[in-house]
mmCIF file with all atom_site columns, C-alpha atoms in Angstrom:
data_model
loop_
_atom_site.group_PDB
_atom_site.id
_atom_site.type_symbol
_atom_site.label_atom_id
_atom_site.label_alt_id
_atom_site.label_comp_id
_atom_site.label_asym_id
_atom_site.label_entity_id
_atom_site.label_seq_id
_atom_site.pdbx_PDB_ins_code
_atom_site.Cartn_x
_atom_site.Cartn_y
_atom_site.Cartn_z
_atom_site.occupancy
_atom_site.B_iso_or_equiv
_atom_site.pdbx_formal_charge
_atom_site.auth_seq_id
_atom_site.auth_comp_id
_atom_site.auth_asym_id
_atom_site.auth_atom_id
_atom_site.pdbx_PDB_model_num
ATOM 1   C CA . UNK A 1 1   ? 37.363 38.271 54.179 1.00 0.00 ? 507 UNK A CA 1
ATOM 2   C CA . UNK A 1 2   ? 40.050 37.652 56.872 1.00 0.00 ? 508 UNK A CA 1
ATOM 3   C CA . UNK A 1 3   ? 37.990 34.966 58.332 1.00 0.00 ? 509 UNK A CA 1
ATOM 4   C CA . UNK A 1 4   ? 38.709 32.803 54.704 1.00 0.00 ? 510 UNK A CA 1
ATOM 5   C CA . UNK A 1 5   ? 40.947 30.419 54.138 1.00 0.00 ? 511 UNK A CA 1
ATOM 6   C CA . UNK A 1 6   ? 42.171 28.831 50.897 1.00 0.00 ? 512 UNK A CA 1
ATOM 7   C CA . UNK A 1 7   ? 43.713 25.373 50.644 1.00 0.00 ? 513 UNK A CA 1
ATOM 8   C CA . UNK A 1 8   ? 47.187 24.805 48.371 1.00 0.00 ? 514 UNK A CA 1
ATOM 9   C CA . UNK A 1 9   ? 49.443 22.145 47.680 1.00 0.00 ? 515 UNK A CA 1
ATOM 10  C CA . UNK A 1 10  ? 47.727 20.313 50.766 1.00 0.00 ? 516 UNK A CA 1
ATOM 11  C CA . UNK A 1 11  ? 48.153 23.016 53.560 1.00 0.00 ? 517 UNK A CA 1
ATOM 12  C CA . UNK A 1 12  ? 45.548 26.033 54.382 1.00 0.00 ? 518 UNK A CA 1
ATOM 13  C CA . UNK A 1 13  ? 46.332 29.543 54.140 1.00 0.00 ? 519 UNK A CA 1
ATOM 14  C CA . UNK A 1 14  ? 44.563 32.385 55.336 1.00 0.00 ? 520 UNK A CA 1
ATOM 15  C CA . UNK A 1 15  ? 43.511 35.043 53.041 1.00 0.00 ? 521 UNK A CA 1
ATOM 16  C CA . UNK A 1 16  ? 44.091 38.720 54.742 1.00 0.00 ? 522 UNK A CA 1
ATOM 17  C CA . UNK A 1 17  ? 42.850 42.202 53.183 1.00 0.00 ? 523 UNK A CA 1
ATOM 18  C CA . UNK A 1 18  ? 45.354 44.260 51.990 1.00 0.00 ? 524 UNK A CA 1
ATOM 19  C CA . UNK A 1 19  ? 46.102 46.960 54.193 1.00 0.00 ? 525 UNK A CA 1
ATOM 20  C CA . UNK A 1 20  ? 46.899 49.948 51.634 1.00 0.00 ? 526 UNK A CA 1
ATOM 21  C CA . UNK A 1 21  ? 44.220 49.737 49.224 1.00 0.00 ? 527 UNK A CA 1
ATOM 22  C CA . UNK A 1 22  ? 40.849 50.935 49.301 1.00 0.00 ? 528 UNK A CA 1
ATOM 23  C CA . UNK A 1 23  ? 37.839 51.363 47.032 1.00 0.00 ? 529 UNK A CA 1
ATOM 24  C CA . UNK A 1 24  ? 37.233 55.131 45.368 1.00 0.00 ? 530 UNK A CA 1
ATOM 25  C CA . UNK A 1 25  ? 34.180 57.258 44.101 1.00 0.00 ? 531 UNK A CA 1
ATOM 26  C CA . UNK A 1 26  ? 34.436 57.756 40.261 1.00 0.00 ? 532 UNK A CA 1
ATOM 27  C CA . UNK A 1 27  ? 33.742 60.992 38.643 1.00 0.00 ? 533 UNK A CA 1
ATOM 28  C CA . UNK A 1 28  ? 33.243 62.036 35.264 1.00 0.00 ? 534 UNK A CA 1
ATOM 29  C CA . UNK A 1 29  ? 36.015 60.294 32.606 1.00 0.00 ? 535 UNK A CA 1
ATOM 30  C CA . UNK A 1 30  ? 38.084 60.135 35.791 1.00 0.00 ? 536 UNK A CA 1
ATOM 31  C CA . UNK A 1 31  ? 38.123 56.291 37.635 1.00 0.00 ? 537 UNK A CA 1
ATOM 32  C CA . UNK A 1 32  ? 40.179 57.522 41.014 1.00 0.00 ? 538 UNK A CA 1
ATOM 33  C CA . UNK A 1 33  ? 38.268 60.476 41.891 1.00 0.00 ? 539 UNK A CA 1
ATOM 34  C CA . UNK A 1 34  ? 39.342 61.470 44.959 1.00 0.00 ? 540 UNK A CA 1
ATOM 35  C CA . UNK A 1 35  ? 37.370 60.386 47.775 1.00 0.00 ? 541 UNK A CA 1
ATOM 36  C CA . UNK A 1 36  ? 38.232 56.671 49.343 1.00 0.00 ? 542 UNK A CA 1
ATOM 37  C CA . UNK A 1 37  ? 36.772 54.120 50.730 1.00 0.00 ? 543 UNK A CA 1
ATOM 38  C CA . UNK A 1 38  ? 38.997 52.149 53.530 1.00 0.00 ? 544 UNK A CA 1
ATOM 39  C CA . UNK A 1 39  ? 38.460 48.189 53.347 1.00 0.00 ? 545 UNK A CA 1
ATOM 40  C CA . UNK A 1 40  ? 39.941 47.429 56.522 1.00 0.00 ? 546 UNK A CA 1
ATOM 41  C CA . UNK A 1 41  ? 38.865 48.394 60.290 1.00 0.00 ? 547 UNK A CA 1
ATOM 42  C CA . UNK A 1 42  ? 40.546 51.086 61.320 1.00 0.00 ? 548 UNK A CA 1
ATOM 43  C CA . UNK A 1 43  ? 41.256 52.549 57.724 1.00 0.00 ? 549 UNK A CA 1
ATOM 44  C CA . UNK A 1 44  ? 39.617 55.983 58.492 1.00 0.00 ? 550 UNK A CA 1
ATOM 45  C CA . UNK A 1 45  ? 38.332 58.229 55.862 1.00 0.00 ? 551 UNK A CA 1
ATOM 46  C CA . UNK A 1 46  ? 37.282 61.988 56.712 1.00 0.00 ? 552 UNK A CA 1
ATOM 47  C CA . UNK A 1 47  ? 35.263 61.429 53.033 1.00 0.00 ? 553 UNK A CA 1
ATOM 48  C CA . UNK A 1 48  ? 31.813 61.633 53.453 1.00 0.00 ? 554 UNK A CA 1
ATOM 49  C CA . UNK A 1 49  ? 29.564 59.446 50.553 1.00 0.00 ? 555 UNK A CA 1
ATOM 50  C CA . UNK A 1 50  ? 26.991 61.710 48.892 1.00 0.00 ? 556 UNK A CA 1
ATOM 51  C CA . UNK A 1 51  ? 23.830 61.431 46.945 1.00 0.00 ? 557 UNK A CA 1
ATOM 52  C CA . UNK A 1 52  ? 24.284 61.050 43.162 1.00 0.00 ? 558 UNK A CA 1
ATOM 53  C CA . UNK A 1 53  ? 27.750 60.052 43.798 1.00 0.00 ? 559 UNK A CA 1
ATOM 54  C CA . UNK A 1 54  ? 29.477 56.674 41.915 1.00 0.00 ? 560 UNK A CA 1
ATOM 55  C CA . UNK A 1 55  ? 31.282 54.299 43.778 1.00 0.00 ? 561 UNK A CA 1
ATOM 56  C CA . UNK A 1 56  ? 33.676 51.563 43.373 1.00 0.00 ? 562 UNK A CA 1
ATOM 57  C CA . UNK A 1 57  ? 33.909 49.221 46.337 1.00 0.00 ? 563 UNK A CA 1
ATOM 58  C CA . UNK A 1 58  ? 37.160 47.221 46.305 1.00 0.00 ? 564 UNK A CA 1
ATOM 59  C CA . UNK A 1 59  ? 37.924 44.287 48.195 1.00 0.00 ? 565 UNK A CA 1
ATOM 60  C CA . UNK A 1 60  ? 41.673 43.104 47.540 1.00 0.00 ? 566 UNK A CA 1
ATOM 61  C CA . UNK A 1 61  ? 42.644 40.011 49.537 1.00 0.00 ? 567 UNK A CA 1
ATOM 62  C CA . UNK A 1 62  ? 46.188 38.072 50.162 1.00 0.00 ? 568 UNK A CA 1
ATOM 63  C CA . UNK A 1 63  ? 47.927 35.025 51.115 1.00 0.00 ? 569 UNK A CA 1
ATOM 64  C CA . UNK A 1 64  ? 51.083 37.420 51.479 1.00 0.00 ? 570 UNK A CA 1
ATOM 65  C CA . UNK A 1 65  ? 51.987 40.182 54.169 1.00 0.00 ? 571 UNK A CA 1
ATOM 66  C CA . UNK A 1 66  ? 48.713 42.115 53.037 1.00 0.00 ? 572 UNK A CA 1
ATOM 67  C CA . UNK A 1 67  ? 50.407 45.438 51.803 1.00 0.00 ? 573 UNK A CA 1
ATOM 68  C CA . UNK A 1 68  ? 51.476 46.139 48.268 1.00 0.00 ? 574 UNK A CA 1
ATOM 69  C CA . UNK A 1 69  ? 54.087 47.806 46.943 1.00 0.00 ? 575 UNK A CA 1
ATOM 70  C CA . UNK A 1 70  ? 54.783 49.094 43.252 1.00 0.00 ? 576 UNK A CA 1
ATOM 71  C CA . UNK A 1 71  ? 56.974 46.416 41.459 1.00 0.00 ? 577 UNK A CA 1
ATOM 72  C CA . UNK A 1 72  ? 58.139 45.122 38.187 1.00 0.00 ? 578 UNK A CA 1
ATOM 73  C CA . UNK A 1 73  ? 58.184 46.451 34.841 1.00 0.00 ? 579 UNK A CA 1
ATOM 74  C CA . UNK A 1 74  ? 55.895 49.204 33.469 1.00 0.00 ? 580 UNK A CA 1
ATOM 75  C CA . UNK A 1 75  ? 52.497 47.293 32.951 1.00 0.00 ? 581 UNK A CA 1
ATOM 76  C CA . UNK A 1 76  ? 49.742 49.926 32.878 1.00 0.00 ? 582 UNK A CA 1
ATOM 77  C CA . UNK A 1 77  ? 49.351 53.124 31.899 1.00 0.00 ? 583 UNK A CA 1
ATOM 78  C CA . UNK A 1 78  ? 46.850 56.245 31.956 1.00 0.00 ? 584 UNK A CA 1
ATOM 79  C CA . UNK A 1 79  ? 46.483 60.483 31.048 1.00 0.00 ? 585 UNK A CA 1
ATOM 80  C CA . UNK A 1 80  ? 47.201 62.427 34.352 1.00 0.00 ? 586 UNK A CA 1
ATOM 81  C CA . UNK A 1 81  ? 44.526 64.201 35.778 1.00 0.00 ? 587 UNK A CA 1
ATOM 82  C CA . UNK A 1 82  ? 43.829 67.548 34.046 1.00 0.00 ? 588 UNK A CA 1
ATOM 83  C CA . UNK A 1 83  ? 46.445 67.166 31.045 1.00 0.00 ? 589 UNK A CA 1
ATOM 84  C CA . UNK A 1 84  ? 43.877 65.643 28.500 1.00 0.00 ? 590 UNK A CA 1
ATOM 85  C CA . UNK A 1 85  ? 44.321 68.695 26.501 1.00 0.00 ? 591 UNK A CA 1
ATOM 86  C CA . UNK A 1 86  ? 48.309 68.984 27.165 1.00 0.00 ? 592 UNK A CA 1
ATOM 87  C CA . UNK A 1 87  ? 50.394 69.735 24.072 1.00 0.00 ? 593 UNK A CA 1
ATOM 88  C CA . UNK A 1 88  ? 52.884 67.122 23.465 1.00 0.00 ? 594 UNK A CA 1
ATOM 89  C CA . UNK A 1 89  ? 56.453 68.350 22.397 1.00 0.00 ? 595 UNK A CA 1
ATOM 90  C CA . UNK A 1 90  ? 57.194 66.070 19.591 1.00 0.00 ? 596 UNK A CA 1
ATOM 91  C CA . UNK A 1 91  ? 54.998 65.244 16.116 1.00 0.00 ? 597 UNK A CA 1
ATOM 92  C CA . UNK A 1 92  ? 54.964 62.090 17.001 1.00 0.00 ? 598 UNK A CA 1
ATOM 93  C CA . UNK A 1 93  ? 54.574 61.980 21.004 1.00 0.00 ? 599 UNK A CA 1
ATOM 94  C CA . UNK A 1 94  ? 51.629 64.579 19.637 1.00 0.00 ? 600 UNK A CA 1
ATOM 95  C CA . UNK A 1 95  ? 50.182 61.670 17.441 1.00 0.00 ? 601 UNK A CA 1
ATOM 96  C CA . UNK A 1 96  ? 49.959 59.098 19.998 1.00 0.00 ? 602 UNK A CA 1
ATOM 97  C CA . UNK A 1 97  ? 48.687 61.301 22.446 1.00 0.00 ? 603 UNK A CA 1
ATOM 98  C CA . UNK A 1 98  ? 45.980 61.468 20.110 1.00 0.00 ? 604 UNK A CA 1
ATOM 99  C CA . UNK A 1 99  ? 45.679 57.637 19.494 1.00 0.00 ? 605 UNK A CA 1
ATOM 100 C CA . UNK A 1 100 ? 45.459 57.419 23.244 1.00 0.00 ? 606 UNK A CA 1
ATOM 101 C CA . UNK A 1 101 ? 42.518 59.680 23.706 1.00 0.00 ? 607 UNK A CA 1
ATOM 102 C CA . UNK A 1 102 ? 40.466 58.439 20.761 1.00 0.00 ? 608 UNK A CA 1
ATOM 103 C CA . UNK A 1 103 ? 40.816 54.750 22.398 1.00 0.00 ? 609 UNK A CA 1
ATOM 104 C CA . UNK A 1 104 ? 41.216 54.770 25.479 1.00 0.00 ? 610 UNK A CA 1
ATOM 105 C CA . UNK A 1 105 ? 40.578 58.257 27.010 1.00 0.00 ? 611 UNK A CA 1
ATOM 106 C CA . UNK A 1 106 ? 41.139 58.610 30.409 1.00 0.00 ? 612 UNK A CA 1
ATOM 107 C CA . UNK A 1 107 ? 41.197 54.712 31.683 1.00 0.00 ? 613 UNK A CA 1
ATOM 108 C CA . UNK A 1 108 ? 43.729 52.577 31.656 1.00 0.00 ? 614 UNK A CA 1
ATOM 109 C CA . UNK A 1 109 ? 45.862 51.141 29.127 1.00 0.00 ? 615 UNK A CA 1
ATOM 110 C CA . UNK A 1 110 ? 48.857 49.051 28.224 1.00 0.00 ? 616 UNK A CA 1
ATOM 111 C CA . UNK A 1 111 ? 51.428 48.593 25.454 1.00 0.00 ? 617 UNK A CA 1
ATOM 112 C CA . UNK A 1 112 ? 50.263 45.918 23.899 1.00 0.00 ? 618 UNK A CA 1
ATOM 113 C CA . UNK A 1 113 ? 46.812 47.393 22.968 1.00 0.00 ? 619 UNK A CA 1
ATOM 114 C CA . UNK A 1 114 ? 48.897 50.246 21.194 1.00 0.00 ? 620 UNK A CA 1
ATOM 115 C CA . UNK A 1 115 ? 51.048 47.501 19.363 1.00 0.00 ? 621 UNK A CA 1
ATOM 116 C CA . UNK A 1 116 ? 47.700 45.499 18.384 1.00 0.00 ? 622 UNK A CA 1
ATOM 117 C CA . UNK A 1 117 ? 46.143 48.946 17.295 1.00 0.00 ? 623 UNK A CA 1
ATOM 118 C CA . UNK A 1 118 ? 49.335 49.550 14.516 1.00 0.00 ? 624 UNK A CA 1
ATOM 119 C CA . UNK A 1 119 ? 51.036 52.019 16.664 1.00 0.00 ? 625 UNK A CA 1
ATOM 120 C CA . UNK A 1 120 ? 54.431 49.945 16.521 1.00 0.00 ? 626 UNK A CA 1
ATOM 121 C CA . UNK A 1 121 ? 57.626 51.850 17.476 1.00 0.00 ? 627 UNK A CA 1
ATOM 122 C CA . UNK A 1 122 ? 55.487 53.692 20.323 1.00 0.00 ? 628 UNK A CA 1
ATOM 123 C CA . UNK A 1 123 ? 57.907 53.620 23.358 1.00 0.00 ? 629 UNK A CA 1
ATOM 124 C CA . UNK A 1 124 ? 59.978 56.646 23.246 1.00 0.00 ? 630 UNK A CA 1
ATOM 125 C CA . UNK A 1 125 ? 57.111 58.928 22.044 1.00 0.00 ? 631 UNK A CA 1
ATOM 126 C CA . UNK A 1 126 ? 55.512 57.015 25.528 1.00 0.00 ? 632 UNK A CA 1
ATOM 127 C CA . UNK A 1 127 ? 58.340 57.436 27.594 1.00 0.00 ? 633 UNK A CA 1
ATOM 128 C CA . UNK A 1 128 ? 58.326 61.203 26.485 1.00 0.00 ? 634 UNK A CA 1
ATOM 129 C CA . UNK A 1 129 ? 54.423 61.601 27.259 1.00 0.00 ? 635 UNK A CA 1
ATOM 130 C CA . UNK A 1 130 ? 55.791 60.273 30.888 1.00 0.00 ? 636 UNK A CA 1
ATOM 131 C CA . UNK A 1 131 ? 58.237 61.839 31.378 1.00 0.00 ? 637 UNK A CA 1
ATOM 132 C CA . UNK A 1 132 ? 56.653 65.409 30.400 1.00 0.00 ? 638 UNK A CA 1
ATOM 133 C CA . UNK A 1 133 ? 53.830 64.561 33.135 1.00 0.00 ? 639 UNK A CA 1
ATOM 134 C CA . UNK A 1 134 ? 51.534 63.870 30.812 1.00 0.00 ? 640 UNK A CA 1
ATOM 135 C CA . UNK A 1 135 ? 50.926 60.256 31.295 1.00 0.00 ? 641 UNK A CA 1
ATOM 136 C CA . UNK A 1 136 ? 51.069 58.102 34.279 1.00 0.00 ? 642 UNK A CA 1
ATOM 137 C CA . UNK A 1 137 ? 52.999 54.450 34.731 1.00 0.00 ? 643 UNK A CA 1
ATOM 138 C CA . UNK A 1 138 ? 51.251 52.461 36.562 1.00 0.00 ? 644 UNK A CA 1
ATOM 139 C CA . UNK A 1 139 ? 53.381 49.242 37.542 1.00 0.00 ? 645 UNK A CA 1
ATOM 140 C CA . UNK A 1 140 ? 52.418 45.808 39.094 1.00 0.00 ? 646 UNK A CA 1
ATOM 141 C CA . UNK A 1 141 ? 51.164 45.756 42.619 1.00 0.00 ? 647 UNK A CA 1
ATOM 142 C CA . UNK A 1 142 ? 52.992 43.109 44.486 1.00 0.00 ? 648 UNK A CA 1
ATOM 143 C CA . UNK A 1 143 ? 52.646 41.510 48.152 1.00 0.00 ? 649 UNK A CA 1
ATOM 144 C CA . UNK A 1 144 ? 55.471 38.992 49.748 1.00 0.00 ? 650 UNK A CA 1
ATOM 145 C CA . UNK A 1 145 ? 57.160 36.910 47.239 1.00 0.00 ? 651 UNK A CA 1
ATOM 146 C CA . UNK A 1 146 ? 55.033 33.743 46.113 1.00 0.00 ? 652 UNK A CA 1
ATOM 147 C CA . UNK A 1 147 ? 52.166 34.999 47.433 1.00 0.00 ? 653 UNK A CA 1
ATOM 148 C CA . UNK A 1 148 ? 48.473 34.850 46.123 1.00 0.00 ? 654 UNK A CA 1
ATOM 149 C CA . UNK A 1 149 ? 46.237 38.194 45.656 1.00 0.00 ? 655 UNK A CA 1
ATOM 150 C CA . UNK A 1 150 ? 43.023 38.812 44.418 1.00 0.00 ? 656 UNK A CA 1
ATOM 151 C CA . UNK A 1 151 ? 40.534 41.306 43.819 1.00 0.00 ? 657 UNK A CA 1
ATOM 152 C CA . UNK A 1 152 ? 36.794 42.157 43.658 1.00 0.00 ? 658 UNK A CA 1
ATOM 153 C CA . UNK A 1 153 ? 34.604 44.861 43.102 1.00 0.00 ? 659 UNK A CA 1
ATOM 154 C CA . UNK A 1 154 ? 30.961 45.928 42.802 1.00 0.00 ? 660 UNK A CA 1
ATOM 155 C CA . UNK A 1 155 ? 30.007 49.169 41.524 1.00 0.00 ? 661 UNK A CA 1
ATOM 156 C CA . UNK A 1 156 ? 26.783 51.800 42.862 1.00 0.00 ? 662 UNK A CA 1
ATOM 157 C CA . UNK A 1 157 ? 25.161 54.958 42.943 1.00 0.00 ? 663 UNK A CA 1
ATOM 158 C CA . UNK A 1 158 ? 24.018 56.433 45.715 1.00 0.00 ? 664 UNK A CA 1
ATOM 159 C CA . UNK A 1 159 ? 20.053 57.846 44.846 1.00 0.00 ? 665 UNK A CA 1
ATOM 160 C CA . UNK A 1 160 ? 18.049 59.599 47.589 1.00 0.00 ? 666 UNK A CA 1
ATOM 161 C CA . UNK A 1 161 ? 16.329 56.654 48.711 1.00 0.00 ? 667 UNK A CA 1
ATOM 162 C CA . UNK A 1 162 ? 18.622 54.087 48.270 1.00 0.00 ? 668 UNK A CA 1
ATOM 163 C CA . UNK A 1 163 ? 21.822 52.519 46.285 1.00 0.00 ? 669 UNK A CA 1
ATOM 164 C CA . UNK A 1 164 ? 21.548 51.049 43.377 1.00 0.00 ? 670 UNK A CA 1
ATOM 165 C CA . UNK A 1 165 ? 24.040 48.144 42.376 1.00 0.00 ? 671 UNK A CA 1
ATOM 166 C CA . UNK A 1 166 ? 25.674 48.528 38.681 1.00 0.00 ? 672 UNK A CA 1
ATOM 167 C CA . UNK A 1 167 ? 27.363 45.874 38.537 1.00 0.00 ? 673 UNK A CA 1
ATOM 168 C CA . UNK A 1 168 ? 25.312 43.120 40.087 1.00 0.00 ? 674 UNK A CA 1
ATOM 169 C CA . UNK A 1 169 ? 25.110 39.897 37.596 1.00 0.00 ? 675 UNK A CA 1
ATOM 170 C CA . UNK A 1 170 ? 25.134 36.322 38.304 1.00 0.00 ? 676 UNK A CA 1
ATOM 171 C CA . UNK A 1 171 ? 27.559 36.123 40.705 1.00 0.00 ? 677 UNK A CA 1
ATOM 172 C CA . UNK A 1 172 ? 26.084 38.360 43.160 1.00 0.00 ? 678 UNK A CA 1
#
């Protein structure tokens, strides 16, 4: 990747892989599963891939400084690991807990899904799921101001043999 360029408004850029990202295995009902997978040279990983393990391999490039930083207003959200079967404190934080599970489970979601699904007047039964630990925010990644970022990813298994590429289609 670092040896691409892109071309804007007349003058060429070069695109650079962010620094502090990385791909990750993926376990059961759980996308970040622990083990990572660095995307630059040097990014060292004690993690050792094994057989019958899923994978997601990452690349996430830049036109920026090439490290990303948590920014902006509340865009994503998920259930923290191990509190899919916490007990919410309020009726109706306990509802949309619920809502949240039956939809969406353990990946990611945003507001706007809930308000499309009929659960209007959501966010301080949200904010209290947060706040108790039970769900996570997940804001924006951002690089240098005005910059250009972009991300791909291909998904395997490792078998004993061999890998075997999920999510190859036509652009691979």
């Amino acid at each position: 990747m670092e040896s691409h360029e892109i071309e804007l408004n007349g003058k060429t850029i070069p695109i650079k892989s962010i620094r502090n990202l990385c791909g990750h295995n993926i376990g059961l009902y759980q996308i970040h599963s622990g083990k990572s997978v660095p995307i630059v040279g040097g990014g060292h990983s004690a993690d050792r891939m094994e057989e019958g393990e899923l994978y997601a391999i990452e690349t996430f490039g830049s036109t920026g400084k090439a490290i990303v930083q948590e920014d902006g207003e509340c865009s994503h959200y998920m259930i923290c690991d191990g509190q899919e079967n916490a007990i919410p404190r309020t009726d109706k934080a306990a509802a949309l807990f619920k809502h949240i599970k039956q939809n969406f489970g353990t990946l990611a979601f945003c507001r706007k899904w809930l308000d499309r699904q009929g659960q209007d007047r959501h966010i301080i039964a949200l904010n209290g799921l947060c706040d108790a630990g039970i769900i996570g925010r997940h804001p924006p990644l951002v690089d240098s101001k005005g910059s250009y970022t972009a991300q791909s990813e291909h998904t395997f298994i490792l078998k004993p043999t061999a890998k075997e590429i999920l999510s190859r289609g036509d652009d691979y």
